[in-house]
Amino acid sequence: MLENEQLQEMISNGHARRMGHIENYFGIAQRQKLYKTFAVIAKFNTKVNDKALLFHALGPLLLKYPTLACTIVDTDYSDTTIPRPIHDFIKVIDVLKLKDFLYELPQEIKDLKQDDPDLFFKLNEIVLPYADGNTLWKLAFLDDYTMVYISNHCLSDGISAKNLLQDLENEFERLSLDDDGEDYESKILLNYNSDKSILGKLPPSIDSIVSYKTPWWYIPEYIYNQFVINYLSFASGVVERSDTHIYKQVHIPPKDLEIIRQRLKDNEADRKITLTPFIQAAWLNAQYQAGIFNNFTQVSDVSLPCNTRQYLPSGYDTDAFKYGANTSGSRKFFTPVKNLTWSIVDYFNSYYKYLFKTKRFLYNMGIMTLEIVFKNQNMDKIISESYFGQPRGNTVFSNIGLVHDSNNKKYRISDVHFSQSPGSLVFTFAMNTVSSVDGGLNIVLAMAEKTISKEKFEFIVEKFKENLLRDDIEQN
């Protein structure tokens, strides 16, 4: 009874609420063991493995952004025969210490170099306990200068990770601390009873403000697209819970990245070309050169996540949504890229701008927000059955963009990597990109084993990097 009273008080104070549909999807991914964790690795130019520094930097962020301090109040989901239209609560954890956010990596992981593919594999195999009062993200250290953000994707996404690293960087810069010998790891960062009056309010779930709801006119388009992907597109192996992954990395130094950006600018048609469509075209062409498309149509699918904070209405407090699972994405089939040309890059660029403008980025995940679906179906059952035992398609491509170029003099992020695997989602490859001013562009690629050969994967990655650096791409 006491727990219920406390939860009701938290709801009244704006420090607890029901999960939204999109948040619940990532909860399902954890409950059904579809996904483990993603990691963003940031190397600083100054020592940051300092408990006093972390304590004083994290404290203000938890008070301002209570999403960072939340857990999930889980219930029993074992009965999948009945619909579960009402989602679990999220709430601020009663008492938080610095150690609740720290994850101690085994020495065998710390010994790996930052660009070692085995490092990405081991980080993405980490499992963070779902709910039960646990924090949903952790910070770990490879060495005194290299911090790792690890998340199970609940109430978090790649943009959240980037935002936290940038915020910590700025908090570090403003602090000036002397070692006072305190045990900061066990010191209380947040105590709900004493801090609730100064604690920020949880933002509502983003799908309660931005409508993901799939319009009826989009349903035929969705069905057609899914039919082509399921029956006519590239497929390799089937999804199993025990699947493991192989990793590769492509690094583009800052000087070469600047050359690529200039080439994009020089070859713009009537609109700005971003890195994302160029990377996708280079990747699909490398796959074509490897001859992996054994389906007679040679079409294959690419899923591109979208930062849905961009859809928040004007005048809304967008800063409140800095942290959270505020994402959606498209999944579309494409014909093979037989020749890498600027017209192909422009096509992808135009197409993704069209998806954004018409809100089609929202509508695939929006299926889950339709009352006829979530009120009449058990979503845990529907989603797990739509993944396990199903053939893997092509690529999920996540680009979290540029870690900002701060004016900090002491604390600067000098290099950053973003890593995740396809997990038990229906993709053969996961491509994860992030860039920084000092470190250039890093692309971490993961491939599910038992799909295509390791040798072909290595060939694709080699050709992919060659494509990114090519200076002879023709217009048509």
GROMACS .gro file of C-alpha atoms in nm:
model
  476
    1MET     CA    1   0.000   0.000   0.000
    2LEU     CA    2   0.288   0.232   0.090
    3GLU     CA    3   0.447   0.176  -0.252
    4ASN     CA    4   0.120   0.266  -0.426
    5GLU     CA    5   0.088   0.584  -0.221
    6GLN     CA    6   0.443   0.685  -0.305
    7LEU     CA    7   0.382   0.614  -0.675
    8GLN     CA    8   0.067   0.825  -0.669
    9GLU     CA    9   0.262   1.109  -0.506
   10MET     CA   10   0.529   1.081  -0.779
   11ILE     CA   11   0.262   1.090  -1.049
   12SER     CA   12   0.112   1.404  -0.892
   13ASN     CA   13   0.458   1.563  -0.874
   14GLY     CA   14   0.535   1.481  -1.237
   15HIS     CA   15   0.802   1.226  -1.144
   16ALA     CA   16   0.624   0.910  -1.261
   17ARG     CA   17   0.395   0.822  -1.551
   18ARG     CA   18   0.293   0.540  -1.783
   19MET     CA   19   0.528   0.454  -2.066
   20GLY     CA   20   0.426   0.561  -2.413
   21HIS     CA   21   0.388   0.318  -2.702
   22ILE     CA   22   0.737   0.381  -2.841
   23GLU     CA   23   0.894   0.350  -2.495
   24ASN     CA   24   0.703   0.026  -2.446
   25TYR     CA   25   0.848  -0.111  -2.772
   26PHE     CA   26   1.199  -0.085  -2.629
   27GLY     CA   27   1.069  -0.237  -2.307
   28ILE     CA   28   0.945  -0.532  -2.514
   29ALA     CA   29   1.288  -0.562  -2.676
   30GLN     CA   30   1.432  -0.613  -2.326
   31ARG     CA   31   1.156  -0.835  -2.187
   32GLN     CA   32   1.167  -1.065  -2.489
   33LYS     CA   33   1.548  -1.055  -2.513
   34LEU     CA   34   1.548  -0.912  -2.863
   35TYR     CA   35   1.821  -0.659  -2.791
   36LYS     CA   36   2.104  -0.618  -2.542
   37THR     CA   37   2.279  -0.281  -2.536
   38PHE     CA   38   2.433  -0.008  -2.747
   39ALA     CA   39   2.750   0.178  -2.656
   40VAL     CA   40   2.899   0.518  -2.733
   41ILE     CA   41   3.270   0.542  -2.656
   42ALA     CA   42   3.417   0.889  -2.601
   43LYS     CA   43   3.786   0.960  -2.565
   44PHE     CA   44   3.867   1.284  -2.383
   45ASN     CA   45   4.188   1.482  -2.399
   46THR     CA   46   4.199   1.504  -2.018
   47LYS     CA   47   4.150   1.245  -1.745
   48VAL     CA   48   3.778   1.194  -1.671
   49ASN     CA   49   3.788   0.874  -1.466
   50ASP     CA   50   3.752   1.079  -1.152
   51LYS     CA   51   3.471   0.998  -0.907
   52ALA     CA   52   3.456   1.349  -0.759
   53LEU     CA   53   3.434   1.502  -1.108
   54LEU     CA   54   3.159   1.259  -1.213
   55PHE     CA   55   2.963   1.312  -0.891
   56HIS     CA   56   2.954   1.689  -0.923
   57ALA     CA   57   2.885   1.677  -1.299
   58LEU     CA   58   2.603   1.421  -1.287
   59GLY     CA   59   2.414   1.570  -0.992
   60PRO     CA   60   2.281   1.884  -1.169
   61LEU     CA   61   2.194   1.683  -1.481
   62LEU     CA   62   1.981   1.435  -1.283
   63LEU     CA   63   1.789   1.722  -1.121
   64LYS     CA   64   1.731   1.901  -1.450
   65TYR     CA   65   1.657   1.591  -1.659
   66PRO     CA   66   1.483   1.333  -1.436
   67THR     CA   67   1.450   1.089  -1.728
   68LEU     CA   68   1.815   1.006  -1.651
   69ALA     CA   69   1.715   0.901  -1.298
   70CYS     CA   70   1.430   0.668  -1.392
   71THR     CA   71   1.360   0.300  -1.370
   72ILE     CA   72   1.064   0.093  -1.494
   73VAL     CA   73   0.803  -0.043  -1.252
   74ASP     CA   74   0.760  -0.376  -1.427
   75THR     CA   75   0.474  -0.622  -1.398
   76ASP     CA   76   0.431  -0.985  -1.498
   77TYR     CA   77   0.424  -1.022  -1.877
   78SER     CA   78   0.443  -1.402  -1.887
   79ASP     CA   79   0.084  -1.444  -2.008
   80THR     CA   80   0.096  -1.352  -2.375
   81THR     CA   81  -0.257  -1.474  -2.452
   82ILE     CA   82  -0.423  -1.151  -2.345
   83PRO     CA   83  -0.376  -0.793  -2.470
   84ARG     CA   84  -0.180  -0.555  -2.246
   85PRO     CA   85  -0.304  -0.213  -2.360
   86ILE     CA   86  -0.187  -0.033  -2.043
   87HIS     CA   87   0.191   0.001  -2.025
   88ASP     CA   88   0.415  -0.009  -1.720
   89PHE     CA   89   0.504   0.296  -1.515
   90ILE     CA   90   0.837   0.473  -1.522
   91LYS     CA   91   0.945   0.657  -1.210
   92VAL     CA   92   1.239   0.837  -1.056
   93ILE     CA   93   1.444   0.603  -0.838
   94ASP     CA   94   1.410   0.682  -0.465
   95VAL     CA   95   1.781   0.703  -0.384
   96LEU     CA   96   2.066   0.718  -0.634
   97LYS     CA   97   2.436   0.696  -0.565
   98LEU     CA   98   2.716   0.742  -0.814
   99LYS     CA   99   2.789   0.369  -0.807
  100ASP     CA  100   2.438   0.304  -0.944
  101PHE     CA  101   2.554   0.457  -1.273
  102LEU     CA  102   2.896   0.293  -1.291
  103TYR     CA  103   2.973  -0.034  -1.467
  104GLU     CA  104   3.306  -0.199  -1.395
  105LEU     CA  105   3.446  -0.352  -1.712
  106PRO     CA  106   3.657  -0.667  -1.681
  107GLN     CA  107   4.027  -0.619  -1.747
  108GLU     CA  108   4.008  -0.823  -2.068
  109ILE     CA  109   3.784  -0.553  -2.216
  110LYS     CA  110   3.996  -0.265  -2.084
  111ASP     CA  111   4.301  -0.419  -2.251
  112LEU     CA  112   4.143  -0.390  -2.595
  113LYS     CA  113   4.222  -0.092  -2.817
  114GLN     CA  114   3.946   0.157  -2.893
  115ASP     CA  115   3.931   0.053  -3.259
  116ASP     CA  116   3.945  -0.323  -3.192
  117PRO     CA  117   3.633  -0.492  -3.337
  118ASP     CA  118   3.635  -0.732  -3.042
  119LEU     CA  119   3.582  -0.435  -2.810
  120PHE     CA  120   3.255  -0.346  -2.982
  121PHE     CA  121   3.140  -0.708  -2.964
  122LYS     CA  122   3.209  -0.739  -2.592
  123LEU     CA  123   3.047  -0.405  -2.507
  124ASN     CA  124   2.730  -0.490  -2.699
  125GLU     CA  125   2.706  -0.826  -2.523
  126ILE     CA  126   2.662  -0.652  -2.187
  127VAL     CA  127   2.314  -0.696  -2.044
  128LEU     CA  128   2.173  -0.432  -1.810
  129PRO     CA  129   1.894  -0.566  -1.585
  130TYR     CA  130   1.552  -0.455  -1.697
  131ALA     CA  131   1.345  -0.264  -1.438
  132ASP     CA  132   1.344  -0.383  -1.073
  133GLY     CA  133   1.475  -0.047  -0.956
  134ASN     CA  134   1.781  -0.059  -1.183
  135THR     CA  135   1.916   0.237  -1.375
  136LEU     CA  136   1.868   0.197  -1.749
  137TRP     CA  137   2.214   0.321  -1.850
  138LYS     CA  138   2.568   0.306  -1.715
  139LEU     CA  139   2.905   0.472  -1.752
  140ALA     CA  140   3.219   0.260  -1.780
  141PHE     CA  141   3.585   0.339  -1.837
  142LEU     CA  142   3.834   0.174  -2.067
  143ASP     CA  143   4.110   0.391  -1.921
  144ASP     CA  144   4.136   0.725  -1.741
  145TYR     CA  145   4.056   0.916  -2.060
  146THR     CA  146   3.796   0.694  -2.229
  147MET     CA  147   3.435   0.687  -2.111
  148VAL     CA  148   3.169   0.445  -2.238
  149TYR     CA  149   2.796   0.514  -2.225
  150ILE     CA  150   2.605   0.183  -2.219
  151SER     CA  151   2.226   0.164  -2.251
  152ASN     CA  152   1.960  -0.103  -2.294
  153HIS     CA  153   1.767   0.148  -2.512
  154CYS     CA  154   1.490   0.195  -2.255
  155LEU     CA  155   1.421   0.570  -2.217
  156SER     CA  156   1.735   0.630  -2.422
  157ASP     CA  157   1.858   0.643  -2.780
  158GLY     CA  158   2.179   0.730  -2.962
  159ILE     CA  159   2.101   1.103  -2.948
  160SER     CA  160   2.053   1.074  -2.570
  161ALA     CA  161   2.401   0.920  -2.544
  162LYS     CA  162   2.555   1.198  -2.752
  163ASN     CA  163   2.372   1.462  -2.547
  164LEU     CA  164   2.490   1.318  -2.216
  165LEU     CA  165   2.852   1.303  -2.325
  166GLN     CA  166   2.832   1.664  -2.447
  167ASP     CA  167   2.663   1.778  -2.127
  168LEU     CA  168   2.920   1.599  -1.913
  169GLU     CA  169   3.198   1.756  -2.119
  170ASN     CA  170   3.058   2.101  -2.042
  171GLU     CA  171   2.997   2.021  -1.675
  172PHE     CA  172   3.356   1.898  -1.641
  173GLU     CA  173   3.481   2.222  -1.793
  174ARG     CA  174   3.303   2.447  -1.544
  175LEU     CA  175   3.410   2.246  -1.237
  176SER     CA  176   3.726   2.309  -1.041
  177LEU     CA  177   3.779   2.041  -0.778
  178ASP     CA  178   4.046   1.934  -0.535
  179ASP     CA  179   4.081   1.575  -0.416
  180ASP     CA  180   3.922   1.577  -0.071
  181GLY     CA  181   3.945   1.201  -0.017
  182GLU     CA  182   3.568   1.147   0.003
  183ASP     CA  183   3.406   0.819  -0.108
  184TYR     CA  184   3.207   0.972  -0.391
  185GLU     CA  185   3.107   0.636  -0.535
  186SER     CA  186   2.883   0.565  -0.234
  187LYS     CA  187   2.771   0.923  -0.184
  188ILE     CA  188   2.406   1.002  -0.255
  189LEU     CA  189   2.350   1.186  -0.583
  190LEU     CA  190   1.973   1.213  -0.555
  191ASN     CA  191   1.734   1.146  -0.268
  192TYR     CA  192   1.377   1.175  -0.383
  193ASN     CA  193   1.229   1.269  -0.046
  194SER     CA  194   1.463   1.564   0.001
  195ASP     CA  195   1.512   1.661  -0.366
  196LYS     CA  196   1.158   1.633  -0.508
  197SER     CA  197   1.088   2.006  -0.470
  198ILE     CA  198   1.387   2.097  -0.691
  199LEU     CA  199   1.360   1.802  -0.931
  200GLY     CA  200   1.248   1.876  -1.286
  201LYS     CA  201   0.932   1.713  -1.417
  202LEU     CA  202   0.934   1.417  -1.653
  203PRO     CA  203   0.835   1.514  -2.006
  204PRO     CA  204   0.535   1.328  -2.146
  205SER     CA  205   0.605   1.043  -2.386
  206ILE     CA  206   0.689   1.188  -2.724
  207ASP     CA  207   0.412   0.992  -2.900
  208SER     CA  208   0.157   1.174  -2.685
  209ILE     CA  209   0.268   1.502  -2.846
  210VAL     CA  210   0.395   1.396  -3.187
  211SER     CA  211   0.137   1.177  -3.358
  212TYR     CA  212   0.289   0.854  -3.484
  213LYS     CA  213  -0.056   0.727  -3.569
  214THR     CA  214  -0.050   0.553  -3.907
  215PRO     CA  215  -0.309   0.711  -4.138
  216TRP     CA  216  -0.535   0.468  -4.320
  217TRP     CA  217  -0.416   0.591  -4.660
  218TYR     CA  218  -0.063   0.472  -4.569
  219ILE     CA  219  -0.170   0.113  -4.493
  220PRO     CA  220  -0.166  -0.013  -4.858
  221GLU     CA  221   0.180   0.141  -4.906
  222TYR     CA  222   0.298  -0.025  -4.585
  223ILE     CA  223   0.158  -0.365  -4.684
  224TYR     CA  224   0.316  -0.347  -5.031
  225ASN     CA  225   0.652  -0.246  -4.888
  226GLN     CA  226   0.643  -0.528  -4.631
  227PHE     CA  227   0.542  -0.782  -4.896
  228VAL     CA  228   0.842  -0.693  -5.114
  229ILE     CA  229   1.077  -0.700  -4.814
  230ASN     CA  230   0.942  -1.031  -4.682
  231TYR     CA  231   0.914  -1.223  -5.009
  232LEU     CA  232   1.118  -1.056  -5.284
  233SER     CA  233   1.416  -0.893  -5.109
  234PHE     CA  234   1.759  -1.003  -4.998
  235ALA     CA  235   1.748  -1.238  -4.698
  236SER     CA  236   2.014  -1.431  -4.511
  237GLY     CA  237   1.964  -1.680  -4.231
  238VAL     CA  238   1.690  -1.659  -3.970
  239VAL     CA  239   1.678  -1.475  -3.641
  240GLU     CA  240   1.768  -1.680  -3.335
  241ARG     CA  241   1.808  -1.562  -2.979
  242SER     CA  242   2.156  -1.717  -2.965
  243ASP     CA  243   2.288  -1.526  -3.270
  244THR     CA  244   2.632  -1.368  -3.235
  245HIS     CA  245   2.791  -1.094  -3.442
  246ILE     CA  246   3.114  -1.002  -3.620
  247TYR     CA  247   3.235  -0.641  -3.612
  248LYS     CA  248   3.444  -0.421  -3.839
  249GLN     CA  249   3.533  -0.053  -3.824
  250VAL     CA  250   3.590   0.212  -4.089
  251HIS     CA  251   3.773   0.528  -3.985
  252ILE     CA  252   3.780   0.843  -4.197
  253PRO     CA  253   4.031   1.097  -4.058
  254PRO     CA  254   3.922   1.462  -4.020
  255LYS     CA  255   4.115   1.577  -4.328
  256ASP     CA  256   3.951   1.315  -4.552
  257LEU     CA  257   3.610   1.383  -4.395
  258GLU     CA  258   3.643   1.749  -4.486
  259ILE     CA  259   3.722   1.649  -4.847
  260ILE     CA  260   3.409   1.429  -4.853
  261ARG     CA  261   3.195   1.715  -4.719
  262GLN     CA  262   3.330   1.946  -4.989
  263ARG     CA  263   3.250   1.687  -5.259
  264LEU     CA  264   2.895   1.664  -5.127
  265LYS     CA  265   2.865   2.040  -5.146
  266ASP     CA  266   3.013   2.053  -5.497
  267ASN     CA  267   2.763   1.794  -5.622
  268GLU     CA  268   2.444   1.925  -5.465
  269ALA     CA  269   2.153   1.951  -5.701
  270ASP     CA  270   1.872   2.169  -5.569
  271ARG     CA  271   1.910   2.077  -5.203
  272LYS     CA  272   2.183   2.015  -4.947
  273ILE     CA  273   2.325   1.662  -4.946
  274THR     CA  274   2.411   1.518  -4.606
  275LEU     CA  275   2.650   1.238  -4.522
  276THR     CA  276   2.374   0.982  -4.460
  277PRO     CA  277   2.260   0.925  -4.823
  278PHE     CA  278   2.621   0.922  -4.942
  279ILE     CA  279   2.717   0.657  -4.688
  280GLN     CA  280   2.412   0.448  -4.779
  281ALA     CA  281   2.490   0.462  -5.151
  282ALA     CA  282   2.855   0.369  -5.090
  283TRP     CA  283   2.747   0.079  -4.867
  284LEU     CA  284   2.488  -0.066  -5.106
  285ASN     CA  285   2.731  -0.042  -5.397
  286ALA     CA  286   2.997  -0.229  -5.197
  287GLN     CA  287   2.741  -0.502  -5.126
  288TYR     CA  288   2.657  -0.521  -5.497
  289GLN     CA  289   3.026  -0.559  -5.582
  290ALA     CA  290   3.044  -0.847  -5.334
  291GLY     CA  291   2.758  -1.024  -5.512
  292ILE     CA  292   2.553  -1.093  -5.199
  293PHE     CA  293   2.217  -1.032  -5.366
  294ASN     CA  294   2.113  -1.382  -5.461
  295ASN     CA  295   1.743  -1.295  -5.489
  296PHE     CA  296   1.618  -1.261  -5.846
  297THR     CA  297   1.494  -0.904  -5.793
  298GLN     CA  298   1.824  -0.799  -5.627
  299VAL     CA  299   1.632  -0.550  -5.413
  300SER     CA  300   1.716  -0.517  -5.045
  301ASP     CA  301   1.596  -0.319  -4.748
  302VAL     CA  302   1.750  -0.044  -4.538
  303SER     CA  303   1.606   0.081  -4.210
  304LEU     CA  304   1.697   0.437  -4.112
  305PRO     CA  305   1.610   0.555  -3.759
  306CYS     CA  306   1.489   0.912  -3.721
  307ASN     CA  307   1.528   1.156  -3.433
  308THR     CA  308   1.164   1.246  -3.369
  309ARG     CA  309   1.252   1.544  -3.149
  310GLN     CA  310   1.257   1.724  -3.485
  311TYR     CA  311   0.878   1.682  -3.505
  312LEU     CA  312   0.802   1.856  -3.175
  313PRO     CA  313   0.566   2.152  -3.227
  314SER     CA  314   0.722   2.497  -3.242
  315GLY     CA  315   0.725   2.667  -2.907
  316TYR     CA  316   0.750   2.338  -2.722
  317ASP     CA  317   1.023   2.288  -2.460
  318THR     CA  318   1.246   2.072  -2.679
  319ASP     CA  319   1.521   2.069  -2.414
  320ALA     CA  320   1.297   1.854  -2.193
  321PHE     CA  321   1.322   1.581  -2.458
  322LYS     CA  322   1.701   1.586  -2.472
  323TYR     CA  323   1.695   1.241  -2.310
  324GLY     CA  324   1.459   0.954  -2.388
  325ALA     CA  325   1.366   0.698  -2.652
  326ASN     CA  326   1.254   0.972  -2.891
  327THR     CA  327   1.296   0.787  -3.214
  328SER     CA  328   1.121   0.620  -3.503
  329GLY     CA  329   1.236   0.506  -3.845
  330SER     CA  330   1.172   0.395  -4.199
  331ARG     CA  331   1.226   0.054  -4.353
  332LYS     CA  332   1.223   0.061  -4.731
  333PHE     CA  333   1.337  -0.166  -5.011
  334PHE     CA  334   1.578  -0.031  -5.274
  335THR     CA  335   1.703  -0.153  -5.609
  336PRO     CA  336   2.074  -0.241  -5.624
  337VAL     CA  337   2.332   0.037  -5.655
  338LYS     CA  338   2.525  -0.106  -5.950
  339ASN     CA  339   2.724   0.213  -6.003
  340LEU     CA  340   2.802   0.472  -5.740
  341THR     CA  341   2.702   0.807  -5.890
  342TRP     CA  342   2.603   1.146  -5.757
  343SER     CA  343   2.257   1.105  -5.906
  344ILE     CA  344   2.206   0.794  -5.687
  345VAL     CA  345   2.324   0.988  -5.381
  346ASP     CA  346   2.085   1.270  -5.471
  347TYR     CA  347   1.801   1.018  -5.506
  348PHE     CA  348   1.857   0.883  -5.154
  349ASN     CA  349   1.893   1.237  -5.023
  350SER     CA  350   1.567   1.349  -5.186
  351TYR     CA  351   1.385   1.037  -5.075
  352TYR     CA  352   1.475   1.075  -4.708
  353LYS     CA  353   1.378   1.442  -4.716
  354TYR     CA  354   1.045   1.331  -4.862
  355LEU     CA  355   0.999   1.075  -4.582
  356PHE     CA  356   1.070   1.342  -4.323
  357LYS     CA  357   0.843   1.604  -4.480
  358THR     CA  358   0.550   1.363  -4.520
  359LYS     CA  359   0.605   1.214  -4.170
  360ARG     CA  360   0.650   0.867  -4.317
  361PHE     CA  361   0.938   0.824  -4.074
  362LEU     CA  362   0.673   0.794  -3.801
  363TYR     CA  363   0.423   0.561  -3.958
  364ASN     CA  364   0.594   0.221  -3.943
  365MET     CA  365   0.630   0.230  -3.565
  366GLY     CA  366   0.299   0.413  -3.560
  367ILE     CA  367   0.123   0.083  -3.630
  368MET     CA  368   0.173   0.007  -3.258
  369THR     CA  369  -0.014   0.325  -3.161
  370LEU     CA  370  -0.336   0.226  -3.341
  371GLU     CA  371  -0.606   0.131  -3.092
  372ILE     CA  372  -0.721  -0.158  -3.310
  373VAL     CA  373  -0.372  -0.304  -3.264
  374PHE     CA  374  -0.261  -0.240  -2.906
  375LYS     CA  375  -0.604  -0.289  -2.749
  376ASN     CA  376  -0.669  -0.622  -2.920
  377GLN     CA  377  -0.323  -0.781  -2.948
  378ASN     CA  378  -0.053  -0.875  -2.699
  379MET     CA  379   0.233  -0.663  -2.828
  380ASP     CA  380   0.503  -0.873  -2.659
  381LYS     CA  381   0.378  -1.176  -2.851
  382ILE     CA  382   0.325  -0.994  -3.181
  383ILE     CA  383   0.668  -0.831  -3.184
  384SER     CA  384   0.868  -1.133  -3.068
  385GLU     CA  385   0.696  -1.356  -3.325
  386SER     CA  386   0.764  -1.102  -3.599
  387TYR     CA  387   1.138  -1.136  -3.526
  388PHE     CA  388   1.231  -1.482  -3.401
  389GLY     CA  389   1.252  -1.739  -3.677
  390GLN     CA  390   1.214  -1.474  -3.946
  391PRO     CA  391   1.472  -1.419  -4.224
  392ARG     CA  392   1.719  -1.137  -4.177
  393GLY     CA  393   1.697  -0.851  -4.425
  394ASN     CA  394   1.979  -0.613  -4.509
  395THR     CA  395   2.084  -0.315  -4.294
  396VAL     CA  396   1.973  -0.095  -4.006
  397PHE     CA  397   2.170   0.228  -4.043
  398SER     CA  398   2.199   0.462  -3.742
  399ASN     CA  399   2.379   0.794  -3.773
  400ILE     CA  400   2.390   1.010  -3.458
  401GLY     CA  401   2.579   1.286  -3.635
  402LEU     CA  402   2.849   1.519  -3.510
  403VAL     CA  403   2.955   1.544  -3.148
  404HIS     CA  404   2.966   1.921  -3.116
  405ASP     CA  405   3.283   2.123  -3.147
  406SER     CA  406   3.296   2.281  -2.802
  407ASN     CA  407   3.501   2.583  -2.708
  408ASN     CA  408   3.625   2.401  -2.400
  409LYS     CA  409   3.991   2.453  -2.322
  410LYS     CA  410   4.047   2.174  -2.072
  411TYR     CA  411   3.791   1.901  -2.142
  412ARG     CA  412   3.726   1.806  -2.505
  413ILE     CA  413   3.598   1.490  -2.668
  414SER     CA  414   3.877   1.398  -2.908
  415ASP     CA  415   3.728   1.081  -3.060
  416VAL     CA  416   3.401   0.891  -3.046
  417HIS     CA  417   3.259   0.555  -3.161
  418PHE     CA  418   2.898   0.432  -3.170
  419SER     CA  419   2.835   0.058  -3.160
  420GLN     CA  420   2.539  -0.178  -3.163
  421SER     CA  421   2.451  -0.506  -3.331
  422PRO     CA  422   2.130  -0.604  -3.512
  423GLY     CA  423   2.055  -0.825  -3.211
  424SER     CA  424   1.748  -1.035  -3.277
  425LEU     CA  425   1.599  -0.771  -3.503
  426VAL     CA  426   1.544  -0.872  -3.865
  427PHE     CA  427   1.866  -0.736  -4.015
  428THR     CA  428   2.193  -0.891  -4.128
  429PHE     CA  429   2.396  -0.574  -4.074
  430ALA     CA  430   2.399  -0.281  -3.833
  431MET     CA  431   2.586   0.028  -3.948
  432ASN     CA  432   2.651   0.289  -3.679
  433THR     CA  433   2.813   0.624  -3.750
  434VAL     CA  434   2.926   0.923  -3.547
  435SER     CA  435   3.180   1.196  -3.609
  436SER     CA  436   3.383   1.445  -3.410
  437VAL     CA  437   3.592   1.744  -3.513
  438ASP     CA  438   3.914   1.603  -3.374
  439GLY     CA  439   3.854   1.233  -3.447
  440GLY     CA  440   3.682   1.238  -3.786
  441LEU     CA  441   3.416   0.986  -3.889
  442ASN     CA  442   3.391   0.643  -3.728
  443ILE     CA  443   3.163   0.376  -3.871
  444VAL     CA  444   3.115   0.056  -3.670
  445LEU     CA  445   2.967  -0.232  -3.870
  446ALA     CA  446   2.820  -0.547  -3.719
  447MET     CA  447   2.708  -0.856  -3.910
  448ALA     CA  448   2.505  -1.146  -3.771
  449GLU     CA  449   2.696  -1.471  -3.800
  450LYS     CA  450   2.555  -1.758  -4.008
  451THR     CA  451   2.438  -1.510  -4.272
  452ILE     CA  452   2.709  -1.436  -4.527
  453SER     CA  453   3.074  -1.541  -4.505
  454LYS     CA  454   3.330  -1.351  -4.302
  455GLU     CA  455   3.540  -1.316  -4.619
  456LYS     CA  456   3.255  -1.145  -4.805
  457PHE     CA  457   3.194  -0.918  -4.510
  458GLU     CA  458   3.560  -0.812  -4.514
  459PHE     CA  459   3.539  -0.754  -4.890
  460ILE     CA  460   3.227  -0.536  -4.850
  461VAL     CA  461   3.392  -0.327  -4.578
  462GLU     CA  462   3.705  -0.282  -4.791
  463LYS     CA  463   3.506  -0.169  -5.097
  464PHE     CA  464   3.285   0.048  -4.878
  465LYS     CA  465   3.583   0.247  -4.749
  466GLU     CA  466   3.719   0.278  -5.103
  467ASN     CA  467   3.383   0.419  -5.213
  468LEU     CA  468   3.380   0.676  -4.934
  469LEU     CA  469   3.722   0.805  -5.039
  470ARG     CA  470   3.670   0.793  -5.417
  471ASP     CA  471   3.745   1.108  -5.613
  472ASP     CA  472   3.613   0.978  -5.946
  473ILE     CA  473   3.239   0.945  -5.878
  474GLU     CA  474   3.047   1.046  -6.189
  475GLN     CA  475   2.728   1.248  -6.201
  476ASN     CA  476   2.516   0.979  -6.372
   0.00000   0.00000   0.00000
